[in-house]
Amino acid sequence: MILAATGPEIAFWGFAVVAGIAGFFVVGSRNVVHAALYLVGVLGSVGAIYIVLGAEFVGWVQILIYVGAIVVLLLFGIMLTKAPIGGVALDNNQRPVAFIVAATTFGGLTWIIWRTFGGTRIRLSPTRTAQIGNSLFTHFVLPFEAVSVLLLAALVGAIVLARRD
Amino acid sequence: MTEHAYLIPILPLAAFFLIIAFGKRLPLKGPEIGIVAVSISFIMSVGIIAKFVGAHGAEHAREISTRWFPFGSGAHLQIGMKIDGLTAVMFIVVTTVSLLVQIYSIGYMKGEVRYTWFFAALSLFTGSMLTLVIANNLLMMLIGWELVGICSYLLIGHYWEEKANSNAAIKAFITTKTGDVPFLIGIFVLFAGTHTFNINAIYHKVAVGDVSHATLTAAAILLFGGAIGKSGQFPLHVWLPDAMAGPTPVSALIHAATMVTAGVFLVARLFPVFAASPEALNEVALIGAFTMLFAALIAMVQDDIKRVLAYSTVSQLAYMMAALGVGAREAAVFHLFTHAFFKALLFLGAGSVIHAAHSNSMRDMGGLRKLMPTTYATFLIATLALSGIPPFAGFWSKDEILTEAFRAGQHGPTHIVGYIVYVFGAITAFLTAFYMMRAFQMTFMGKYRGEAHPHESPRVMTGPLVILGALSVVAGFVGIPGLKSGFGSWLALGEHEVESANYLLIVVSVLLAGGGLVLGSRVYRTYAEVDPLERLGWFHKVLVNKFYIDEFYMAAIVRPIRDRVSRATLWINQNVLDGAVNGAAAVAKISGDGLYDQLDQKVVDGAINGIGITARATGGVLKYLQSGDVQKYAAYLFAGIVILAVLFTRFA
Amino acid sequence: MPTTLDLHAVLPEIILSGTLLAVLVVDLFLRDERKLWNSVIAMAGVLGSFWATLTLIGDHRATFNGMFVVDSFALLFKLMFLAVAALVILISANYLDEGVRSTQGEFYFLLLSSFLGMLLMASSRDFLMLFVALELVSAPGFLVAGFKKRDARSNEAAVKFFLFGVLSTAVMLFGMSLIYGVTKSTNLVAVGQALAHPAARSEPLIVASILFIVAGFGFKVSAVPFHFWAPDTYEGSPVPVAAFLSVASKAAGFAGLLQLMFVAFPHQSNVWAPGFAIMAVATMTLGNIVALAQTNIVRLLAYSSIAQAGYMLLPFAVVGGAGPAVMRQAFAASLTYILIYSFMNLGAFAVVIVVNRKRSSNLIADYDGLMSREPGLTTAMLFFLLSLAGIPPLAGFWAKFFVFSAAINGNAAWLAAVMVLNSVIGLYYYLSIGARMVLRPAEDQSRIGVPFALAAAIILLVIIVVAVGVFPDFFNHFSPRSTLVAL
Amino acid sequence: MNLAWPLTLGALLFSIGVYGVLARRNAVLVLMSIELMLNAVNVNLVAFSTWIRETIAIGQIFALFVITIAAAEVGIGLAIVLLIFRNRETINIDEIDLLKW
């Protein structure tokens, strides 16, 4: 099966493995900053997978916004809260429960996904960015406007809360 | 007249709002509005009942309804009125008693707190009861039923500054509510069986046999639960004696016309449903038979004059229930009718006495005959009427019940039940005469033993007494056996056959009543510091302690539940919830914040609160799920999803 | 793809958006002691939007490619949300002016943003739109919950609300993504048609997705086991925010849930209805029982509102495999309950806000003897409590009655019985507050004083609770005509 | 390529995120875990979108909205976390339990 794999498939596999392993480290790392850096790994790989799957615009947005903005924000958060870098336990006492829940979720989801989509093939072809833009500003203009209000609200609210007074 | 019968409940209801809005600015501070309103209602009621007198009364029965709001698919719920003989009789009872009570209260409540509000509440009480009576469907009836409950709560707790009074109000409310739960379920069982709330439609469905026997039995028994609560039947009678905490005119109203008669009215109104199920009828009969004797025994040893009357009400209501149980609907309603007058008279008379003697205890009275002649005379009439001495009102109705019970024993479907009711009824008749004579002797005869300076009450109070006295004499004549257009035909049941009198039974009951009176007056002719009944020994003690029912509820239901729950709480806390740490905290919390203390205070009457305690204790345990740790919540969330997933797939 | 936009259809939303921007800008120029003007502007905007909604009554419009629909269902909810918005502004004004004066403008701005999300929610007929609207409802909620910045409890309320909120959103989105994959559409009607196929009825993937989506909205309506945030957040938040969350935000959740279950997933009702039965029973029982053990009035109202959500969920449980008539009745019952609940619960919270002005501890013990201090206020509270308890003839009775008869008609008598038992437990704690207010002696005999805005809100709410009790037709009038359940 | 593979990756990231939400006590780490869950959603959406090949690219647009809103939520979340840190000197959420019962 591996032998029959095409280029995009190999690329997908590569990024998927990186994303998975980095994901484990995000929730397993004993250092907050390391966890954030592993998160960059996950997000970057996922962005790359979008590009492999033909969703170029989404892929670049993922890398720009997530890696460029969200992770930086999270790092600011880590620094401002003077989170202990290593040493102090970052986990609470319900790890076993968490593990069982996560394993059950993964098992269950994988089972139902393969049951339904096990034999379905994707033909990869890129979606042009123009297509996305066109669709966003015609078909989806209402949610777009709504999200702009949401962003404004989040901005104003976050400033009010975070500001010292 | 019949077409505008809806005004009868609406006028007092409107009076309620008018009194609240303008009452304080009027010369009498409120009562005039209520009295005018209920007077008009009374006149209209007379007009309506006049139509039912005579052989063709049944033809005047009306059901008028209008669409209320859409309900279900295509159907409409209706608001409307059902006017028949039963409604007409109830109208007369409620409006007469309410009118007289309101007039009497002008004198009785003079200078009391919340004077105007009191009259507003009386009007609301009257209007609610009339709404219940006029209803042509069960939902409207339920609204009246609940309103009556709320009003009684407000009025019993009128002097809420004293804790005992507020407790009595809560006890009354919760006890009757306990009966309302099966009542509500019963209404919906009936609805599920008949697909209608309309009473006439229910009659029809039952008559044509559209509804299964099981459904009817279940519905009837559940509905009877409501009647047990409202009419103070065993085992939910505990609230009625405590309800004496309210002002005496309120007691008169509750015991004669509103509230407690609602239960009897309910069974009478839905009689076809009960009649379709012999099991349900027998239950009604047996509970009635038991309660009448039980309450009469307790009444014998009470020293508080109002409590004697309260237990007497329980007993007399049981007569009505038992009569319904043996199928004698007319006799039951007849007794309701006559009882309303002499019981209202007794309470108002007692009120007059209490007003004068400043005490409820008969041990502080005595010798009031000379000092309060009007009260004395009317009280005597009422005593004779309640005891069942001819020709006073009570005789005719009580005798009819006993006759019907005996007849049910001879010909009824379940002979034994009829005979049981008859025997219990006969014994109770004897006891009733006895305890009434005891009360009468202790209050009016002998020498005055109290500290106050009693004098006759003002005219505004004695006037109603005289009117009720007259009614207590004559009200029974409408139901003399063999009378062609008598009481039975008013109810317009259709195939009313005129029963011939059974003279043997009449003689027996007169002898029993007379015997009770004679015995009572012999024993209590001279006042004794120690009640002669104490010679009965342990039995007297049992009676004084009201058969230990309150204590039984406490010991058999409340404590075991409470103790077991507390033990279970402890166990669960220690073993299940988050180990010993939380458990210890929880126990400390429970004992610490004085949950028990609070509960003990709140446990006025155990059995009823038992459920509340269980639920509360469960709440006390369950609340520890809310540990404050949001990640635990998240874990519970996923656990919930898993449970739901199992549920979803089980049905997939 | 040329699309003509129907701007009249979105006029209420446009007016509200304009207002929230206006509040934000005007606030910059207001000195601290004049901040009350913000509430005036907000109120004007809400009323304008209400008027705009009224002009749409009777219409049936769909615009933005079917994502946004104006029909009687949407209009009914919008009118309700706007009425609640006006009342929330009324009950917040004094509280804010005495507490968090400097951030008042932002508070109204966030509040209106959330209400904008609700208006959109009522009209959304698309997963994407529902998601965006849901977030627009929630996100300002997270922020206003923490508006008492120096109060550690308020902070905690916000963080719990936030974490629970984003977690359930993530779960819900996962479900939505799978449904999109199966049905190749995000439009609710199209999804419903795609899922009507017999093979799709019990496909595990679809069942799991529905469950995930229910979890997301279950959070919003605080159904057990997605309710845990609610008591903590209500208790810690500023009281008007708790009122807002327990009424408007919950109703918005139901607006979404009703559309999802009855438009997108009706063909799976055999699968989800039993789950809803358990959820409803658990929600009402847990809410009621734990409420008994409370000493804080806001927390008690939080559990009471959880219990009330259980009653609203109950009709969902009877539609499994039922015919259209039962389905329509269940839908109407749930809808009516939500509408009636909103007003009576808001009333109870309004009274709590008044008492909170005097004593900020919010203990139930603070209500002892309230009758002798503020008879009018106490009477109003008694109306709200009795209505919540479902005593006829107040509005709450009819709410329970419709749900009850929906259960009976749907052959779920056991659910009806559970509901009655629960009402009795509820009665117990509602009445015990009532009894304390009337019967216990007051520690402090001084009057509290009811500011004009609060008094106006309370009087309006009493009128609504009584009027709907006498004319239950008022609400019931709309619901059966809803175009949503035209199955 | 088999559609089930990207979906499995989605399931994996989602489950890892669930683990992190339940087991991490540092609030910032919990936020990161939630980001993982949202990414899982996006992987699904993009994969389906590629498979379905609709002209208006619903799935991709949906993913864009999820990213945008995730950014807004992180902003809100960090503001709240900072607020808590200022008042309590800790952001360990298992220590934040003033409100309970």
Short mmCIF file of N, CA, C and O in Angstrom, two decimals, chain B residues 582 589 623-624 626-631 633-635 638, chain D residues 18 21-25 30 93-94 96-97 99-101:
data_model
loop_
_atom_site.label_atom_id
_atom_site.label_comp_id
_atom_site.label_asym_id
_atom_site.label_seq_id
_atom_site.Cartn_x
_atom_site.Cartn_y
_atom_site.Cartn_z
N ASN B 582 -13.74 14.80 51.22
CA ASN B 582 -15.01 15.44 50.96
C ASN B 582 -16.07 14.96 51.93
O ASN B 582 -16.92 15.72 52.35
N LYS B 589 -20.24 19.83 57.31
CA LYS B 589 -21.09 20.87 56.74
C LYS B 589 -22.54 20.65 57.16
O LYS B 589 -23.21 21.55 57.63
N LYS B 623 -25.50 17.98 46.06
CA LYS B 623 -24.85 19.25 45.76
C LYS B 623 -23.33 19.12 45.78
O LYS B 623 -22.65 19.95 45.22
N TYR B 624 -22.84 18.06 46.41
CA TYR B 624 -21.38 17.91 46.44
C TYR B 624 -20.81 17.48 45.10
O TYR B 624 -19.60 17.48 44.91
N GLN B 626 -21.22 19.29 42.72
CA GLN B 626 -20.79 20.61 42.27
C GLN B 626 -19.58 21.00 43.10
O GLN B 626 -19.65 21.82 44.00
N SER B 627 -18.42 20.37 42.79
CA SER B 627 -17.28 20.48 43.68
C SER B 627 -16.56 21.80 43.55
O SER B 627 -15.70 22.11 44.35
N GLY B 628 -16.87 22.57 42.52
CA GLY B 628 -16.16 23.82 42.32
C GLY B 628 -15.01 23.69 41.34
O GLY B 628 -14.48 24.69 40.88
N ASP B 629 -14.62 22.46 41.03
CA ASP B 629 -13.49 22.25 40.12
C ASP B 629 -14.02 22.07 38.71
O ASP B 629 -14.67 21.08 38.40
N VAL B 630 -13.72 23.04 37.86
CA VAL B 630 -14.33 23.04 36.54
C VAL B 630 -13.88 21.83 35.72
O VAL B 630 -14.58 21.36 34.84
N GLN B 631 -12.69 21.29 36.03
CA GLN B 631 -12.24 20.14 35.25
C GLN B 631 -12.98 18.88 35.64
O GLN B 631 -13.19 17.99 34.82
N TYR B 633 -16.07 19.05 36.42
CA TYR B 633 -17.31 19.24 35.66
C TYR B 633 -17.12 18.72 34.24
O TYR B 633 -18.01 18.06 33.68
N ALA B 634 -15.96 19.04 33.67
CA ALA B 634 -15.72 18.61 32.29
C ALA B 634 -15.73 17.09 32.21
O ALA B 634 -16.27 16.51 31.26
N ALA B 635 -15.14 16.45 33.23
CA ALA B 635 -15.14 14.99 33.24
C ALA B 635 -16.56 14.46 33.33
O ALA B 635 -16.94 13.53 32.62
N PHE B 638 -18.21 14.62 29.99
CA PHE B 638 -17.92 13.52 29.07
C PHE B 638 -18.58 12.23 29.55
O PHE B 638 -19.07 11.44 28.72
N VAL D 18 -9.05 16.54 24.22
CA VAL D 18 -9.92 16.17 25.35
C VAL D 18 -9.07 15.80 26.55
O VAL D 18 -9.32 16.24 27.68
N VAL D 21 -7.64 18.93 28.12
CA VAL D 21 -8.63 19.73 28.84
C VAL D 21 -8.89 19.13 30.21
O VAL D 21 -9.05 19.83 31.21
N LEU D 22 -8.94 17.80 30.25
CA LEU D 22 -9.27 17.16 31.52
C LEU D 22 -8.09 17.09 32.47
O LEU D 22 -8.26 17.13 33.68
N ALA D 23 -6.86 16.96 31.94
CA ALA D 23 -5.75 16.61 32.81
C ALA D 23 -4.80 17.77 33.11
O ALA D 23 -4.03 17.70 34.06
N ARG D 24 -4.85 18.85 32.32
CA ARG D 24 -3.90 19.94 32.56
C ARG D 24 -4.48 20.94 33.53
O ARG D 24 -5.65 21.30 33.42
N ARG D 25 -3.70 21.40 34.48
CA ARG D 25 -4.28 22.33 35.45
C ARG D 25 -3.97 23.78 35.13
O ARG D 25 -4.64 24.67 35.63
N VAL D 30 -4.78 24.50 29.14
CA VAL D 30 -6.13 24.07 28.79
C VAL D 30 -6.58 24.77 27.52
O VAL D 30 -7.17 24.16 26.62
N ILE D 93 -6.34 25.89 37.46
CA ILE D 93 -7.79 25.97 37.59
C ILE D 93 -8.34 25.00 38.62
O ILE D 93 -9.46 25.16 39.05
N ASP D 94 -7.55 24.02 39.07
CA ASP D 94 -8.10 23.18 40.13
C ASP D 94 -8.02 23.87 41.49
O ASP D 94 -8.54 23.38 42.47
N ILE D 96 -9.09 27.03 41.66
CA ILE D 96 -10.10 28.08 41.58
C ILE D 96 -11.44 27.47 41.93
O ILE D 96 -12.18 27.00 41.06
N ASP D 97 -11.75 27.39 43.22
CA ASP D 97 -13.03 26.75 43.56
C ASP D 97 -13.70 27.44 44.74
O ASP D 97 -14.13 26.80 45.69
N LEU D 99 -16.46 29.00 44.34
CA LEU D 99 -17.88 28.82 44.09
C LEU D 99 -18.18 27.34 43.96
O LEU D 99 -17.68 26.67 43.06
N LYS D 100 -18.95 26.83 44.90
CA LYS D 100 -19.31 25.42 44.79
C LYS D 100 -20.58 25.17 45.60
O LYS D 100 -21.00 26.01 46.39
N TRP D 101 -21.09 23.98 45.44
CA TRP D 101 -22.23 23.46 46.19
C TRP D 101 -23.52 24.22 45.98
O TRP D 101 -23.77 25.26 46.44
#
